[in-house]
Amino acid sequence: MFTFRKKSIETDSSNSKDILCDNNLSLLAHNEKCIVDKINNKISETNFVVENLISTINTISEYVEVQLGSIDKVVNEINTYSALAEEVSSSIESSKKLYTQTLQVSEDGSEAVNESIKAMRDIEGSVNYSKSVVNNLNNKAADINNMLDVIKDIADNTNLLALNASIEAARAGEAGRGFSVVATEVKNLAERSMESVSYISSTIQEINESIRNTILAMDKTMERVKRGSDIANNTLKVFKNITESVNTSNTVAEEIVTAVSMQTKSLENVIYSTDDMNNTSGKLMFVIEVASLNTQYAKTSLFSLSQVSEDLKIITNDFLKMLDLQNKEDIVLKTCLKVVPKTYDPALSFDFEIGNILSNLHAELLTIGNSGEISPGIAKNWYVEDDNRTWIFNLRKGAKFHNGKEVTAEDVKYCFERLLSPDLNSPNNWILEDIEGAVEFKNKRASSVSGIKVINKYCVSIKLSNPYSGFLLNLGQYFCAIMDRDELEKGNIVGCGAFTLEKKGEDYCTLAAFKDFFNGAPYIDKLEIKFNSQTSSQKLIDKEYDFMVIDNKEDMEKIKSVDYLTTSTSVIMGTYYIGFNLESNSIFASNKEVRKALNLAINKKRIVDELLGGMGEEARGPIPPGILDNSYLPLTAYNPQLAKELLRKNNADGKSINILYRDDSESLLFNKITTYIVENLNSVGISCNLVRVPPSEYLKPESIKKCDLCVSRWIADSGDADNFLQPIFNHANVANLSRYKNLEVIKKLEEAKKLINPNKKRTMYEEVQNMIIDDMPWISLYHPKTGVGYRKDVLGLRLNPVGLFSYDNIIAEKI
């Protein structure tokens, strides 16, 4: 309920004093003052934006002028190229005639080679025939040799007989003298026969030698004929290849002629299009001039509005002085969170709910608005230089820390380097890794971050390693808060947000409005926050709280039934999931099919319908649809029978599983989800052991190591997919509870963040999501819808897309 701490006031019975004591009038006057201050600040912010817009329009104008010059050059180049294309076409026509002549020569050559091959074959036949004749002659000579051997034998025997006859004639004396003469003649005849045989044999040997030489010569002739035949065949192949090449070249030439002709027509179309582009650019230049003129009008109007606002502020202050708001009661609202902060240091916190406190205690260079857009924060304006990597941020002069010190560029540099420091070991340091030199600094290879430079007291330059469109959204996260560097060196946390941390205890904290907040003082003076894991809806109904976040069906239905309360809901970019401990030794870590079986065993629809009362939608994958449209993915149907079959197939049926459990009230949403999960797993034969730890210990690595499953959630800091995926699926980050490690996923994430084309970027993130789904480090349960219940006389309770409130926009309408 609203509580008011009364200032001491003097008792007065006059009507004017009665009016001054009217709390509702004082409240109304206070709200009016805050609204006027905020309007004045927003007008100043709008002026910053308009100045940025004017600068951007001027830059666009310069680029359009450059583009017009480039278009003229392109037209000239195209005209030159068109003339060249016509020359190429003419040259190709001449080449076609040459191809025809070459083709005729090739065909004539082929015919001549064919005739040569035929002649070679005739010669080969003739030589083979001659060789056979010579071989026959050789055989005849051999036969003669055989006959000579016979004659020689006869001559030898005749000589022997003549000798014997001479001997016998000698014995016969005078009577054998005539016979002796005959014997002598026979002997002489035999000797002459031997001489003739020897001469004939010598002659035959010479003939045989000539025959052998003739055969050798014929063999060599055959080899040469064969070689000539082979050469002729190869020559024929060459001519055939030439013919084919000429035909191919002719075909290609015809295609080139056709292509050049089409290209010439296309060039003509390009010229027409370029002319249109030139005309359009001229019109665009005119539009830019009009826009520039209108923006100047807007600036003039804003200046006038600013003057009116200043006048309104003076009149309002005079009016409030008349009301003497010194006697105004403090406006104190009460609410609750279901978790206890482990730290109030934004660089070390990564719990989503505690972000509601830290985002209001601290301010960043940029602010993420209620619709997720970037707005001025400590930086009043910013721009990127021509390299698309270097961002220049101009700070507001006069922005103060809670201790009254002015915020400077040195504080920005110090806080960013502190967030990246290996000594601090922040779980959120990944968010600034895109700054040039950040990784070297994190790994102690550099003493400072080279990409962060202080230009002057109110200007800081941040250079990225690569262009990254999501970087500005990262700077709007509460863990990039800017704090007083002098106090940080002493171990104190002093921010510059809309509220200060006035008190803190084990189960509560109190936020007090920072009256010098650069965006204007909050409407309420104090906000008391209870850390309560018990059901809180009844306390809202009993007016112990003025508003509260709703995350379950029962609370939503109870609050809706109360006439002085109301509710609103918003879709949140986040995912509730069951994470597997992939570093455990269990079958649930090592076997993907077993993890798939558990996915089929979980009835997600029952969780959404029965437990949440529709305050969520079944998850198709890990990335929320607000970041990446995942309607292309199928829903994983609840199928316990198939789950049992997969468990049995992989020898996992009947296994026991350890589930991390927050040792707190059973009514805590996470514990209710865990109860549903236990029921589903028991129904497919998996026995569940609850490993109980205090809620404050649940997300610590040593707790995760005790289990096979944990139930958690991840809420997006912004609408950037890389910002959502890197902390929970990059093994280097502590928020990756499953300890999932896939180098290909990291590689694709790095590629995607450098892409400029949104379609290619979306396709790459779809690929990443598909890879993660296939590996199944999670069972994605649902994407939440967050509600808020509040008193009807409390205004300004608007959740941004990541489920955080700006408490400085809450207005108490009346007592």
JSON list of C-alpha atoms in Angstrom, two decimals, residues 605-712:
[
{"chain": "A", "resi": 605, "resn": "LYS", "atom": "CA", "xyz": [1.72, -27.95, -23.04]},
{"chain": "A", "resi": 606, "resn": "ARG", "atom": "CA", "xyz": [0.58, -29.06, -19.59]},
{"chain": "A", "resi": 607, "resn": "ILE", "atom": "CA", "xyz": [3.12, -26.74, -17.98]},
{"chain": "A", "resi": 608, "resn": "VAL", "atom": "CA", "xyz": [1.91, -23.78, -20.08]},
{"chain": "A", "resi": 609, "resn": "ASP", "atom": "CA", "xyz": [-1.82, -24.50, -19.66]},
{"chain": "A", "resi": 610, "resn": "GLU", "atom": "CA", "xyz": [-2.09, -25.82, -16.10]},
{"chain": "A", "resi": 611, "resn": "LEU", "atom": "CA", "xyz": [0.84, -24.22, -14.34]},
{"chain": "A", "resi": 612, "resn": "LEU", "atom": "CA", "xyz": [1.08, -20.88, -16.14]},
{"chain": "A", "resi": 613, "resn": "GLY", "atom": "CA", "xyz": [-2.54, -20.41, -17.12]},
{"chain": "A", "resi": 614, "resn": "GLY", "atom": "CA", "xyz": [-1.44, -19.54, -20.64]},
{"chain": "A", "resi": 615, "resn": "MET", "atom": "CA", "xyz": [1.23, -17.08, -19.52]},
{"chain": "A", "resi": 616, "resn": "GLY", "atom": "CA", "xyz": [3.74, -18.57, -21.92]},
{"chain": "A", "resi": 617, "resn": "GLU", "atom": "CA", "xyz": [4.01, -20.39, -25.22]},
{"chain": "A", "resi": 618, "resn": "GLU", "atom": "CA", "xyz": [5.62, -23.74, -25.95]},
{"chain": "A", "resi": 619, "resn": "ALA", "atom": "CA", "xyz": [9.21, -23.39, -27.11]},
{"chain": "A", "resi": 620, "resn": "ARG", "atom": "CA", "xyz": [10.18, -24.74, -30.50]},
{"chain": "A", "resi": 621, "resn": "GLY", "atom": "CA", "xyz": [13.83, -23.93, -29.88]},
{"chain": "A", "resi": 622, "resn": "PRO", "atom": "CA", "xyz": [16.05, -21.97, -27.52]},
{"chain": "A", "resi": 623, "resn": "ILE", "atom": "CA", "xyz": [15.74, -18.56, -29.25]},
{"chain": "A", "resi": 624, "resn": "PRO", "atom": "CA", "xyz": [12.59, -16.58, -28.33]},
{"chain": "A", "resi": 625, "resn": "PRO", "atom": "CA", "xyz": [10.32, -15.68, -31.27]},
{"chain": "A", "resi": 626, "resn": "GLY", "atom": "CA", "xyz": [10.71, -11.99, -30.41]},
{"chain": "A", "resi": 627, "resn": "ILE", "atom": "CA", "xyz": [14.36, -12.29, -31.44]},
{"chain": "A", "resi": 628, "resn": "LEU", "atom": "CA", "xyz": [14.09, -14.85, -34.24]},
{"chain": "A", "resi": 629, "resn": "ASP", "atom": "CA", "xyz": [10.87, -16.03, -35.85]},
{"chain": "A", "resi": 630, "resn": "ASN", "atom": "CA", "xyz": [10.99, -19.78, -35.22]},
{"chain": "A", "resi": 631, "resn": "SER", "atom": "CA", "xyz": [7.62, -20.72, -36.66]},
{"chain": "A", "resi": 632, "resn": "TYR", "atom": "CA", "xyz": [9.54, -22.81, -39.21]},
{"chain": "A", "resi": 633, "resn": "LEU", "atom": "CA", "xyz": [10.47, -25.23, -36.41]},
{"chain": "A", "resi": 634, "resn": "PRO", "atom": "CA", "xyz": [8.11, -28.07, -35.48]},
{"chain": "A", "resi": 635, "resn": "LEU", "atom": "CA", "xyz": [6.87, -28.44, -31.93]},
{"chain": "A", "resi": 636, "resn": "THR", "atom": "CA", "xyz": [8.31, -31.46, -30.12]},
{"chain": "A", "resi": 637, "resn": "ALA", "atom": "CA", "xyz": [5.21, -33.55, -29.47]},
{"chain": "A", "resi": 638, "resn": "TYR", "atom": "CA", "xyz": [4.70, -35.10, -26.04]},
{"chain": "A", "resi": 639, "resn": "ASN", "atom": "CA", "xyz": [5.26, -38.79, -26.75]},
{"chain": "A", "resi": 640, "resn": "PRO", "atom": "CA", "xyz": [6.01, -40.90, -23.65]},
{"chain": "A", "resi": 641, "resn": "GLN", "atom": "CA", "xyz": [5.69, -44.19, -25.57]},
{"chain": "A", "resi": 642, "resn": "LEU", "atom": "CA", "xyz": [8.45, -43.22, -28.03]},
{"chain": "A", "resi": 643, "resn": "ALA", "atom": "CA", "xyz": [10.48, -41.91, -25.08]},
{"chain": "A", "resi": 644, "resn": "LYS", "atom": "CA", "xyz": [10.28, -45.34, -23.43]},
{"chain": "A", "resi": 645, "resn": "GLU", "atom": "CA", "xyz": [11.35, -47.07, -26.64]},
{"chain": "A", "resi": 646, "resn": "LEU", "atom": "CA", "xyz": [14.39, -44.81, -27.02]},
{"chain": "A", "resi": 647, "resn": "LEU", "atom": "CA", "xyz": [15.35, -45.30, -23.37]},
{"chain": "A", "resi": 648, "resn": "ARG", "atom": "CA", "xyz": [15.03, -49.07, -23.72]},
{"chain": "A", "resi": 649, "resn": "LYS", "atom": "CA", "xyz": [16.99, -49.09, -26.99]},
{"chain": "A", "resi": 650, "resn": "ASN", "atom": "CA", "xyz": [19.86, -47.21, -25.31]},
{"chain": "A", "resi": 651, "resn": "ASN", "atom": "CA", "xyz": [19.76, -49.24, -22.06]},
{"chain": "A", "resi": 652, "resn": "ALA", "atom": "CA", "xyz": [18.66, -46.18, -20.10]},
{"chain": "A", "resi": 653, "resn": "ASP", "atom": "CA", "xyz": [15.25, -47.39, -18.90]},
{"chain": "A", "resi": 654, "resn": "GLY", "atom": "CA", "xyz": [15.08, -47.64, -15.14]},
{"chain": "A", "resi": 655, "resn": "LYS", "atom": "CA", "xyz": [18.02, -45.28, -14.69]},
{"chain": "A", "resi": 656, "resn": "SER", "atom": "CA", "xyz": [18.15, -42.73, -11.90]},
{"chain": "A", "resi": 657, "resn": "ILE", "atom": "CA", "xyz": [18.66, -39.01, -12.55]},
{"chain": "A", "resi": 658, "resn": "ASN", "atom": "CA", "xyz": [19.73, -36.18, -10.23]},
{"chain": "A", "resi": 659, "resn": "ILE", "atom": "CA", "xyz": [17.77, -32.93, -10.56]},
{"chain": "A", "resi": 660, "resn": "LEU", "atom": "CA", "xyz": [18.98, -29.73, -8.91]},
{"chain": "A", "resi": 661, "resn": "TYR", "atom": "CA", "xyz": [16.24, -28.28, -6.68]},
{"chain": "A", "resi": 662, "resn": "ARG", "atom": "CA", "xyz": [15.87, -24.92, -4.97]},
{"chain": "A", "resi": 663, "resn": "ASP", "atom": "CA", "xyz": [15.45, -25.72, -1.29]},
{"chain": "A", "resi": 664, "resn": "ASP", "atom": "CA", "xyz": [12.63, -23.27, -0.71]},
{"chain": "A", "resi": 665, "resn": "SER", "atom": "CA", "xyz": [8.87, -23.07, -0.82]},
{"chain": "A", "resi": 666, "resn": "GLU", "atom": "CA", "xyz": [7.12, -25.59, -3.06]},
{"chain": "A", "resi": 667, "resn": "SER", "atom": "CA", "xyz": [5.13, -22.67, -4.48]},
{"chain": "A", "resi": 668, "resn": "LEU", "atom": "CA", "xyz": [8.22, -21.22, -6.23]},
{"chain": "A", "resi": 669, "resn": "LEU", "atom": "CA", "xyz": [7.62, -21.44, -9.99]},
{"chain": "A", "resi": 670, "resn": "PHE", "atom": "CA", "xyz": [10.88, -23.26, -10.67]},
{"chain": "A", "resi": 671, "resn": "ASN", "atom": "CA", "xyz": [9.98, -25.86, -8.07]},
{"chain": "A", "resi": 672, "resn": "LYS", "atom": "CA", "xyz": [6.49, -26.28, -9.50]},
{"chain": "A", "resi": 673, "resn": "ILE", "atom": "CA", "xyz": [8.02, -26.84, -12.94]},
{"chain": "A", "resi": 674, "resn": "THR", "atom": "CA", "xyz": [10.43, -29.35, -11.39]},
{"chain": "A", "resi": 675, "resn": "THR", "atom": "CA", "xyz": [7.49, -31.23, -9.83]},
{"chain": "A", "resi": 676, "resn": "TYR", "atom": "CA", "xyz": [5.83, -31.56, -13.24]},
{"chain": "A", "resi": 677, "resn": "ILE", "atom": "CA", "xyz": [9.11, -32.75, -14.75]},
{"chain": "A", "resi": 678, "resn": "VAL", "atom": "CA", "xyz": [9.57, -35.40, -12.05]},
{"chain": "A", "resi": 679, "resn": "GLU", "atom": "CA", "xyz": [6.06, -36.71, -12.74]},
{"chain": "A", "resi": 680, "resn": "ASN", "atom": "CA", "xyz": [6.76, -36.93, -16.49]},
{"chain": "A", "resi": 681, "resn": "LEU", "atom": "CA", "xyz": [10.11, -38.69, -16.04]},
{"chain": "A", "resi": 682, "resn": "ASN", "atom": "CA", "xyz": [8.72, -41.16, -13.49]},
{"chain": "A", "resi": 683, "resn": "SER", "atom": "CA", "xyz": [6.01, -42.09, -15.99]},
{"chain": "A", "resi": 684, "resn": "VAL", "atom": "CA", "xyz": [8.65, -43.28, -18.50]},
{"chain": "A", "resi": 685, "resn": "GLY", "atom": "CA", "xyz": [10.61, -45.25, -15.91]},
{"chain": "A", "resi": 686, "resn": "ILE", "atom": "CA", "xyz": [13.22, -42.68, -14.84]},
{"chain": "A", "resi": 687, "resn": "SER", "atom": "CA", "xyz": [13.57, -42.30, -11.07]},
{"chain": "A", "resi": 688, "resn": "CYS", "atom": "CA", "xyz": [14.40, -38.77, -9.91]},
{"chain": "A", "resi": 689, "resn": "ASN", "atom": "CA", "xyz": [16.56, -37.65, -7.00]},
{"chain": "A", "resi": 690, "resn": "LEU", "atom": "CA", "xyz": [16.20, -34.01, -5.92]},
{"chain": "A", "resi": 691, "resn": "VAL", "atom": "CA", "xyz": [19.53, -32.40, -5.03]},
{"chain": "A", "resi": 692, "resn": "ARG", "atom": "CA", "xyz": [18.49, -29.57, -2.72]},
{"chain": "A", "resi": 693, "resn": "VAL", "atom": "CA", "xyz": [20.50, -26.34, -2.55]},
{"chain": "A", "resi": 694, "resn": "PRO", "atom": "CA", "xyz": [19.59, -22.83, -1.33]},
{"chain": "A", "resi": 695, "resn": "PRO", "atom": "CA", "xyz": [18.23, -20.62, -4.14]},
{"chain": "A", "resi": 696, "resn": "SER", "atom": "CA", "xyz": [21.25, -18.33, -3.79]},
{"chain": "A", "resi": 697, "resn": "GLU", "atom": "CA", "xyz": [23.53, -21.31, -4.54]},
{"chain": "A", "resi": 698, "resn": "TYR", "atom": "CA", "xyz": [21.53, -22.72, -7.44]},
{"chain": "A", "resi": 699, "resn": "LEU", "atom": "CA", "xyz": [23.38, -21.09, -10.34]},
{"chain": "A", "resi": 700, "resn": "LYS", "atom": "CA", "xyz": [26.88, -21.68, -9.01]},
{"chain": "A", "resi": 701, "resn": "PRO", "atom": "CA", "xyz": [29.08, -24.13, -10.97]},
{"chain": "A", "resi": 702, "resn": "GLU", "atom": "CA", "xyz": [29.71, -26.28, -7.90]},
{"chain": "A", "resi": 703, "resn": "SER", "atom": "CA", "xyz": [25.95, -26.80, -7.54]},
{"chain": "A", "resi": 704, "resn": "ILE", "atom": "CA", "xyz": [25.48, -27.66, -11.22]},
{"chain": "A", "resi": 705, "resn": "LYS", "atom": "CA", "xyz": [28.21, -30.32, -10.94]},
{"chain": "A", "resi": 706, "resn": "LYS", "atom": "CA", "xyz": [26.10, -32.20, -8.39]},
{"chain": "A", "resi": 707, "resn": "CYS", "atom": "CA", "xyz": [23.27, -32.91, -10.81]},
{"chain": "A", "resi": 708, "resn": "ASP", "atom": "CA", "xyz": [22.30, -34.27, -14.23]},
{"chain": "A", "resi": 709, "resn": "LEU", "atom": "CA", "xyz": [19.52, -31.72, -14.80]},
{"chain": "A", "resi": 710, "resn": "CYS", "atom": "CA", "xyz": [18.80, -28.18, -13.70]},
{"chain": "A", "resi": 711, "resn": "VAL", "atom": "CA", "xyz": [15.76, -26.00, -14.35]},
{"chain": "A", "resi": 712, "resn": "SER", "atom": "CA", "xyz": [16.56, -22.43, -15.26]}
]
